[in-house]
Each structure stands twice: as structure tokens, then as C-alpha cells.
Amino acid sequence: MTSTDHNRLLGLIAAAAAVVVWGSSSVLVKNIEGLSGLVIGFHRMWIGAALTSIAFLAAGGRFSWRLMRASCAGGIAFALDIVLFFSALKETSVANATIIGAMQPVLVLAVARRLFGERPHLRDAFWAAVAIAGAVIVVAGGPAGGDASLHGDLLAVAALVAWTWYFIASKQARTHLGSFEYLAGLSIVAVVTVTPIVLLSGESIAVPTTADWVYIVIVALVNGALGHFLMNWAHAHVPIVVTSLMTLGIPVFATATAAIFIDEPVTLLQVFGMGVVIGALAVVVIHTSRQVPDVVEPPVASS
């Protein structure tokens, strides 16, 4: 196995691990009571930014205008995605918000060739459509998670745009920034972006209980730092079409984790949808994982 093949395999594993982490974290967020999604996201980003910055500096890295400029687009998009998606969950049903978010690969497929030179075949587009259909079945096949509303659906659409922007910006940034370096930079930008939004909202940022703090810290470390580090590392070695499609596994793992840990029921229709998603993604990964040149991991900027 060549070094390129080895890195590509590791990239696929890293992306898959990020999807598992992101999907599984929904249980933790669900257990945080008395806080809005906006406030949870605020604390998550502050904790993540603080710990990531300390680790980055301790490892010999340094913040520079070059790093902050290169991380700016991804950091802003990340902050907007968190704010908009968590707000959408409060305004519309979980099913609507998640189904709308699952449309991200459609937008990525539309720009992958022009921005990154990736040329998915018609066959890949077909299996992408099958995977998207499976994700819709997983979400829609279970009990409704709340009342739908046009306002909430529009927030989910805006979150979809921000999520797609974040993926594209991260892929572009990883051509000249290391994964940990980029994570540190985007975390600072995200905090600077989200803080005025939360303060202007007038919501209290007080956390009621110690248990809520524990859940928030775990979400910040596992969902935030670890999940995004893994996916951003994968961006340098795996086509963006593949990493984007792999995120369709998020509702699969969210549903499975909720069934295991908080006894949320899973229907046979959802199990069928999970099989469709996993099978279609396996086909796409096998067919497209060789369509991108390997990228040498950029060195971390040091003093």
C-alpha cells in the first residue's frame, strides 16, 4: 500500500469516526435541560475554543494573521450553522430540521467539480440520491419530534447553507493549514462571531446545574474538538463529495444511540432506512475515494 492509499484509508476512517461522534452527541444535548440551543452552542464554542487554543499553544503553535484569515470563512460558517440549526430545532420538528440538513450533499455535488476538480459520475449521483432517501426514511420513519413551522423550516434551510459553506471552506483551508492549526483558528473566529449574537438575543447564559455543565463540556470536547478535528483532517485526503455524503450517517447513529441510551423507539422502517444509507454510502466511498490527489499535511505554524 502506497503512502497515498494509506492516508486515504485513514481519511475515510477519520471521517467515519467524526460522523459517529456527531450522531451520538444528540443524546447528550437532549439531556441538557433549561437551556436553549443558542446558549448551549455558545458555551460549547467557548469551552472548545479555550481548550483547543491552550493545546495549540502548548504544542508550539502560534496564532497569526495568516492563520486567522485562512480560518475566517470556516469559523463564521461554523458559528452560523450552530446558531441556526439549534434555533431551528426549537422552532420546527426534529424530522423537518434533520431532513433539510441531509440535503447538504446535493449542494456539495453541485460545486465539487468547479471548486475542487472532482468529477462524480452519474452512477455516484444515483447512489447519493439513494443515500439521501435513506436518511429521510430514518428521520421521517420515527415519531414526530415537535411541531413544524415555516419559520423553523426557513431557519433549517439557512443552517443547511451555513453547513455546506463550512464544509467547502474547510476543504479549501486544509490545502495550506494543518488540521489542528485550522481547528484552533476557526474556533476563535466562531467564538467572536457567536458571542455578540447571544448577548444581543437577551437570553440568560447561566447554566442551572452541575450535570448540565458536565454534558456541555463533553459535547465541547467530543462533538466539537474531536469530531471537527477528525473531519478536517480527512478533508486533505478524501474527496469532499465522499465526506459530505458520509454525514448522511449522522441521523443513523443519532437514532441508534437514542434507542440504546434513552429508550427512544426505533421502527422497522427506520432500520430499513439505516440499511439503505449504509449500503449506498459504502458504494459511493468505494467508487469515488480514488478521485482526489493526496495532500501533504501542512506543518503547524510555530514561533
Short mmCIF file of C-alpha atoms in Angstrom, two decimals:
data_model
loop_
_atom_site.label_atom_id
_atom_site.label_comp_id
_atom_site.label_asym_id
_atom_site.label_seq_id
_atom_site.Cartn_x
_atom_site.Cartn_y
_atom_site.Cartn_z
CA MET A 1 0.00 0.00 0.00
CA THR A 2 1.41 3.39 -1.00
CA SER A 3 1.51 6.34 1.40
CA THR A 4 -1.29 7.98 -0.62
CA ASP A 5 -3.50 4.90 -0.28
CA HIS A 6 -2.66 4.69 3.42
CA ASN A 7 -3.59 8.32 4.04
CA ARG A 8 -6.78 7.93 2.02
CA LEU A 9 -7.80 4.93 4.14
CA LEU A 10 -7.01 6.82 7.33
CA GLY A 11 -9.01 9.77 6.00
CA LEU A 12 -12.05 7.57 5.42
CA ILE A 13 -11.71 6.14 8.93
CA ALA A 14 -11.37 9.64 10.42
CA ALA A 15 -14.45 10.89 8.54
CA ALA A 16 -16.46 7.84 9.65
CA ALA A 17 -15.40 8.39 13.26
CA ALA A 18 -16.46 12.05 13.06
CA VAL A 19 -19.90 11.01 11.78
CA VAL A 20 -20.29 8.55 14.68
CA VAL A 21 -19.26 11.25 17.17
CA TRP A 22 -21.63 13.85 15.73
CA GLY A 23 -24.55 11.44 15.55
CA SER A 24 -24.05 10.07 19.05
CA SER A 25 -23.83 13.50 20.69
CA SER A 26 -27.54 14.17 20.18
CA VAL A 27 -28.24 12.13 23.31
CA LEU A 28 -26.02 14.42 25.38
CA VAL A 29 -27.64 17.58 24.02
CA LYS A 30 -31.07 16.12 24.73
CA ASN A 31 -30.12 15.65 28.39
CA ILE A 32 -29.30 19.35 28.84
CA GLU A 33 -32.42 20.92 30.31
CA GLY A 34 -33.40 24.54 30.81
CA LEU A 35 -31.11 25.97 28.14
CA SER A 36 -31.90 26.99 24.58
CA GLY A 37 -29.94 25.59 21.68
CA LEU A 38 -28.37 29.01 21.15
CA VAL A 39 -26.98 29.13 24.71
CA ILE A 40 -25.78 25.51 24.55
CA GLY A 41 -23.93 26.32 21.35
CA PHE A 42 -22.45 29.46 22.94
CA HIS A 43 -20.95 27.54 25.88
CA ARG A 44 -19.85 24.69 23.67
CA MET A 45 -17.92 27.03 21.39
CA TRP A 46 -16.31 28.97 24.25
CA ILE A 47 -15.12 25.82 26.02
CA GLY A 48 -13.93 24.28 22.77
CA ALA A 49 -12.08 27.44 21.74
CA ALA A 50 -10.38 27.81 25.14
CA LEU A 51 -9.18 24.20 25.37
CA THR A 52 -8.16 24.00 21.71
CA SER A 53 -6.20 27.26 21.96
CA ILE A 54 -4.36 26.11 25.09
CA ALA A 55 -3.43 22.79 23.47
CA PHE A 56 -2.39 24.52 20.24
CA LEU A 57 -0.10 26.97 22.04
CA ALA A 58 1.31 24.25 24.30
CA ALA A 59 2.22 22.23 21.19
CA GLY A 60 4.30 25.13 19.90
CA GLY A 61 1.77 26.72 17.57
CA ARG A 62 1.05 30.41 17.40
CA PHE A 63 -1.83 32.50 16.21
CA SER A 64 -1.05 34.78 13.29
CA TRP A 65 -2.96 37.00 10.89
CA ARG A 66 -2.31 34.38 8.19
CA LEU A 67 -3.96 31.69 10.30
CA MET A 68 -6.93 33.85 11.26
CA ARG A 69 -7.53 34.99 7.68
CA ALA A 70 -7.43 31.42 6.39
CA SER A 71 -9.79 30.28 9.18
CA CYS A 72 -12.21 33.20 8.87
CA ALA A 73 -14.70 31.75 6.39
CA GLY A 74 -14.87 28.35 8.08
CA GLY A 75 -15.20 29.85 11.56
CA ILE A 76 -18.04 32.19 10.60
CA ALA A 77 -19.87 29.42 8.73
CA PHE A 78 -19.43 27.04 11.67
CA ALA A 79 -20.83 29.55 14.16
CA LEU A 80 -23.81 30.37 11.93
CA ASP A 81 -24.56 26.69 11.39
CA ILE A 82 -24.64 26.01 15.15
CA VAL A 83 -26.80 29.04 15.90
CA LEU A 84 -29.23 28.47 13.03
CA PHE A 85 -29.59 24.71 13.38
CA PHE A 86 -30.08 24.74 17.16
CA SER A 87 -32.61 27.54 16.74
CA ALA A 88 -34.40 25.57 14.01
CA LEU A 89 -34.76 22.62 16.37
CA LYS A 90 -36.63 24.90 18.78
CA GLU A 91 -38.96 26.24 16.08
CA THR A 92 -39.80 23.20 13.92
CA SER A 93 -39.86 19.43 14.19
CA VAL A 94 -36.66 17.44 14.56
CA ALA A 95 -37.70 15.50 11.46
CA ASN A 96 -38.02 18.63 9.32
CA ALA A 97 -34.75 20.15 10.55
CA THR A 98 -32.78 16.95 10.05
CA ILE A 99 -34.24 16.13 6.66
CA ILE A 100 -33.42 19.62 5.39
CA GLY A 101 -29.87 19.29 6.75
CA ALA A 102 -29.49 15.97 4.95
CA MET A 103 -29.68 17.82 1.64
CA GLN A 104 -26.10 19.09 2.07
CA PRO A 105 -24.58 16.55 -0.37
CA VAL A 106 -26.83 17.91 -3.12
CA LEU A 107 -25.23 21.35 -2.77
CA VAL A 108 -21.73 19.87 -2.49
CA LEU A 109 -22.21 17.79 -5.63
CA ALA A 110 -23.18 20.99 -7.47
CA VAL A 111 -19.87 22.76 -6.68
CA ALA A 112 -17.37 19.90 -6.25
CA ARG A 113 -16.22 19.91 -9.87
CA ARG A 114 -15.89 23.68 -10.26
CA LEU A 115 -14.12 24.29 -6.93
CA PHE A 116 -12.10 21.11 -6.41
CA GLY A 117 -11.89 19.42 -9.79
CA GLU A 118 -13.80 16.39 -8.51
CA ARG A 119 -15.91 14.71 -11.19
CA PRO A 120 -18.51 12.39 -9.68
CA HIS A 121 -20.01 10.00 -12.22
CA LEU A 122 -23.73 9.71 -12.89
CA ARG A 123 -23.55 6.41 -11.02
CA ASP A 124 -22.27 8.25 -7.94
CA ALA A 125 -25.08 10.79 -8.17
CA PHE A 126 -27.59 7.92 -8.26
CA TRP A 127 -26.20 6.30 -5.11
CA ALA A 128 -26.02 9.73 -3.45
CA ALA A 129 -29.76 10.12 -4.13
CA VAL A 130 -30.35 6.65 -2.64
CA ALA A 131 -28.38 7.58 0.49
CA ILE A 132 -30.31 10.84 0.88
CA ALA A 133 -33.59 8.94 0.51
CA GLY A 134 -32.42 6.53 3.21
CA ALA A 135 -31.60 9.42 5.57
CA VAL A 136 -35.08 10.84 5.02
CA ILE A 137 -36.59 7.43 5.85
CA VAL A 138 -34.53 7.20 9.06
CA VAL A 139 -35.78 10.57 10.29
CA ALA A 140 -39.34 10.54 8.96
CA GLY A 141 -39.91 6.90 9.90
CA GLY A 142 -39.88 7.62 13.62
CA PRO A 143 -42.22 9.53 15.94
CA ALA A 144 -42.51 13.26 15.30
CA GLY A 145 -40.14 15.31 17.43
CA GLY A 146 -42.10 18.56 17.58
CA ASP A 147 -44.47 20.86 15.75
CA ALA A 148 -43.39 22.00 12.30
CA SER A 149 -43.44 25.66 11.29
CA LEU A 150 -42.47 27.62 8.19
CA HIS A 151 -40.23 29.92 10.26
CA GLY A 152 -38.36 26.95 11.71
CA ASP A 153 -38.05 25.32 8.31
CA LEU A 154 -36.53 28.51 6.89
CA LEU A 155 -34.02 28.55 9.76
CA ALA A 156 -33.13 24.96 8.88
CA VAL A 157 -32.61 25.96 5.24
CA ALA A 158 -30.29 28.77 6.36
CA ALA A 159 -28.43 26.27 8.58
CA LEU A 160 -28.08 23.97 5.56
CA VAL A 161 -26.42 26.76 3.58
CA ALA A 162 -24.07 27.54 6.50
CA TRP A 163 -23.21 23.83 6.98
CA THR A 164 -22.39 23.48 3.28
CA TRP A 165 -20.33 26.68 3.37
CA TYR A 166 -18.42 25.32 6.39
CA PHE A 167 -17.59 22.08 4.60
CA ILE A 168 -16.39 23.86 1.46
CA ALA A 169 -14.40 26.48 3.40
CA SER A 170 -12.75 23.75 5.47
CA LYS A 171 -11.76 21.76 2.40
CA GLN A 172 -10.19 24.89 0.91
CA ALA A 173 -8.40 25.88 4.13
CA ARG A 174 -6.89 22.42 4.53
CA THR A 175 -4.80 22.87 1.39
CA HIS A 176 -2.45 25.15 3.35
CA LEU A 177 -3.30 24.69 7.05
CA GLY A 178 -2.78 21.69 9.31
CA SER A 179 -5.93 20.16 10.77
CA PHE A 180 -5.20 21.14 14.39
CA GLU A 181 -3.95 24.57 13.35
CA TYR A 182 -7.15 25.16 11.40
CA LEU A 183 -9.33 23.89 14.25
CA ALA A 184 -7.69 26.36 16.64
CA GLY A 185 -8.16 29.25 14.22
CA LEU A 186 -11.78 28.53 13.32
CA SER A 187 -12.68 28.05 17.00
CA ILE A 188 -11.54 31.59 17.79
CA VAL A 189 -13.39 33.03 14.80
CA ALA A 190 -16.56 31.11 15.76
CA VAL A 191 -16.50 32.47 19.31
CA VAL A 192 -16.02 36.03 18.08
CA THR A 193 -18.95 35.52 15.71
CA VAL A 194 -21.42 33.88 18.10
CA THR A 195 -20.81 35.97 21.25
CA PRO A 196 -22.50 39.20 20.08
CA ILE A 197 -25.40 37.15 18.65
CA VAL A 198 -26.04 35.55 22.05
CA LEU A 199 -25.60 38.77 24.02
CA LEU A 200 -27.94 40.70 21.72
CA SER A 201 -30.57 37.94 21.98
CA GLY A 202 -31.16 38.86 25.62
CA GLU A 203 -31.11 35.20 26.74
CA SER A 204 -29.54 34.27 30.06
CA ILE A 205 -26.30 32.33 29.67
CA ALA A 206 -26.48 30.89 33.20
CA VAL A 207 -26.21 27.10 33.42
CA PRO A 208 -28.64 25.75 36.06
CA THR A 209 -26.91 22.57 37.26
CA THR A 210 -23.52 20.88 37.53
CA ALA A 211 -24.85 17.99 35.45
CA ASP A 212 -25.64 20.41 32.61
CA TRP A 213 -22.06 21.71 32.77
CA VAL A 214 -20.73 18.15 32.53
CA TYR A 215 -22.83 17.45 29.43
CA ILE A 216 -21.78 20.74 27.80
CA VAL A 217 -18.08 20.06 28.43
CA ILE A 218 -18.38 16.55 26.98
CA VAL A 219 -20.17 17.91 23.92
CA ALA A 220 -17.48 20.61 23.50
CA LEU A 221 -14.64 18.10 23.74
CA VAL A 222 -16.06 15.10 21.89
CA ASN A 223 -18.57 16.57 19.44
CA GLY A 224 -16.73 19.85 18.94
CA ALA A 225 -12.97 19.39 19.20
CA LEU A 226 -12.61 15.69 18.38
CA GLY A 227 -15.33 15.43 15.73
CA HIS A 228 -14.26 18.51 13.78
CA PHE A 229 -10.55 17.69 14.07
CA LEU A 230 -11.18 14.25 12.55
CA MET A 231 -13.30 15.56 9.68
CA ASN A 232 -10.93 18.44 8.93
CA TRP A 233 -8.01 16.01 8.81
CA ALA A 234 -9.98 13.83 6.40
CA HIS A 235 -10.63 16.80 4.09
CA ALA A 236 -6.99 16.72 2.93
CA HIS A 237 -7.16 13.09 1.84
CA VAL A 238 -10.76 12.29 0.84
CA PRO A 239 -12.97 13.91 -1.85
CA ILE A 240 -15.43 16.42 -0.44
CA VAL A 241 -18.24 14.55 -2.21
CA VAL A 242 -17.42 11.47 -0.13
CA THR A 243 -17.06 13.29 3.22
CA SER A 244 -20.28 15.18 2.58
CA LEU A 245 -22.19 12.01 1.76
CA MET A 246 -20.80 10.30 4.83
CA THR A 247 -22.54 12.89 7.00
CA LEU A 248 -25.80 11.22 5.98
CA GLY A 249 -24.83 8.65 8.58
CA ILE A 250 -25.40 11.22 11.34
CA PRO A 251 -29.18 10.61 11.66
CA VAL A 252 -28.48 6.85 11.58
CA PHE A 253 -26.17 6.99 14.58
CA ALA A 254 -28.35 9.60 16.31
CA THR A 255 -31.35 7.28 16.06
CA ALA A 256 -29.40 4.19 17.13
CA THR A 257 -27.77 5.94 20.09
CA ALA A 258 -31.09 7.37 21.29
CA ALA A 259 -32.64 3.89 21.15
CA ILE A 260 -29.79 2.40 23.20
CA PHE A 261 -29.28 5.07 25.84
CA ILE A 262 -32.60 6.90 26.28
CA ASP A 263 -35.01 4.19 25.10
CA GLU A 264 -36.39 6.08 22.13
CA PRO A 265 -38.31 3.60 19.94
CA VAL A 266 -36.94 2.55 16.56
CA THR A 267 -39.34 1.38 13.88
CA LEU A 268 -38.71 -1.28 11.26
CA LEU A 269 -38.96 1.48 8.64
CA GLN A 270 -36.07 3.31 10.32
CA VAL A 271 -33.99 0.13 10.43
CA PHE A 272 -34.63 -0.28 6.71
CA GLY A 273 -33.59 3.35 6.12
CA MET A 274 -30.37 2.80 8.09
CA GLY A 275 -29.52 -0.15 5.88
CA VAL A 276 -30.18 1.91 2.75
CA VAL A 277 -27.91 4.74 3.96
CA ILE A 278 -25.04 2.49 4.99
CA GLY A 279 -25.25 0.39 1.81
CA ALA A 280 -25.41 3.38 -0.54
CA LEU A 281 -22.58 5.17 1.25
CA ALA A 282 -20.42 2.06 1.03
CA VAL A 283 -20.89 2.01 -2.76
CA VAL A 284 -20.09 5.74 -3.09
CA VAL A 285 -16.98 5.50 -0.89
CA ILE A 286 -15.60 2.54 -2.86
CA HIS A 287 -16.22 4.20 -6.25
CA THR A 288 -15.07 7.74 -5.51
CA SER A 289 -12.38 7.51 -2.85
CA ARG A 290 -9.64 7.40 -5.52
CA GLN A 291 -10.75 10.56 -7.30
CA VAL A 292 -8.65 13.04 -5.33
CA PRO A 293 -4.88 13.50 -5.15
CA ASP A 294 -3.33 13.14 -1.72
CA VAL A 295 -2.33 16.33 0.05
CA VAL A 296 0.77 16.61 2.20
CA GLU A 297 -0.20 17.59 5.74
CA PRO A 298 0.83 21.26 6.13
CA PRO A 299 3.19 21.95 9.03
CA VAL A 300 1.87 23.75 12.09
CA ALA A 301 2.92 27.39 12.27
CA SER A 302 5.32 27.79 15.17
CA SER A 303 7.14 30.62 16.77
#
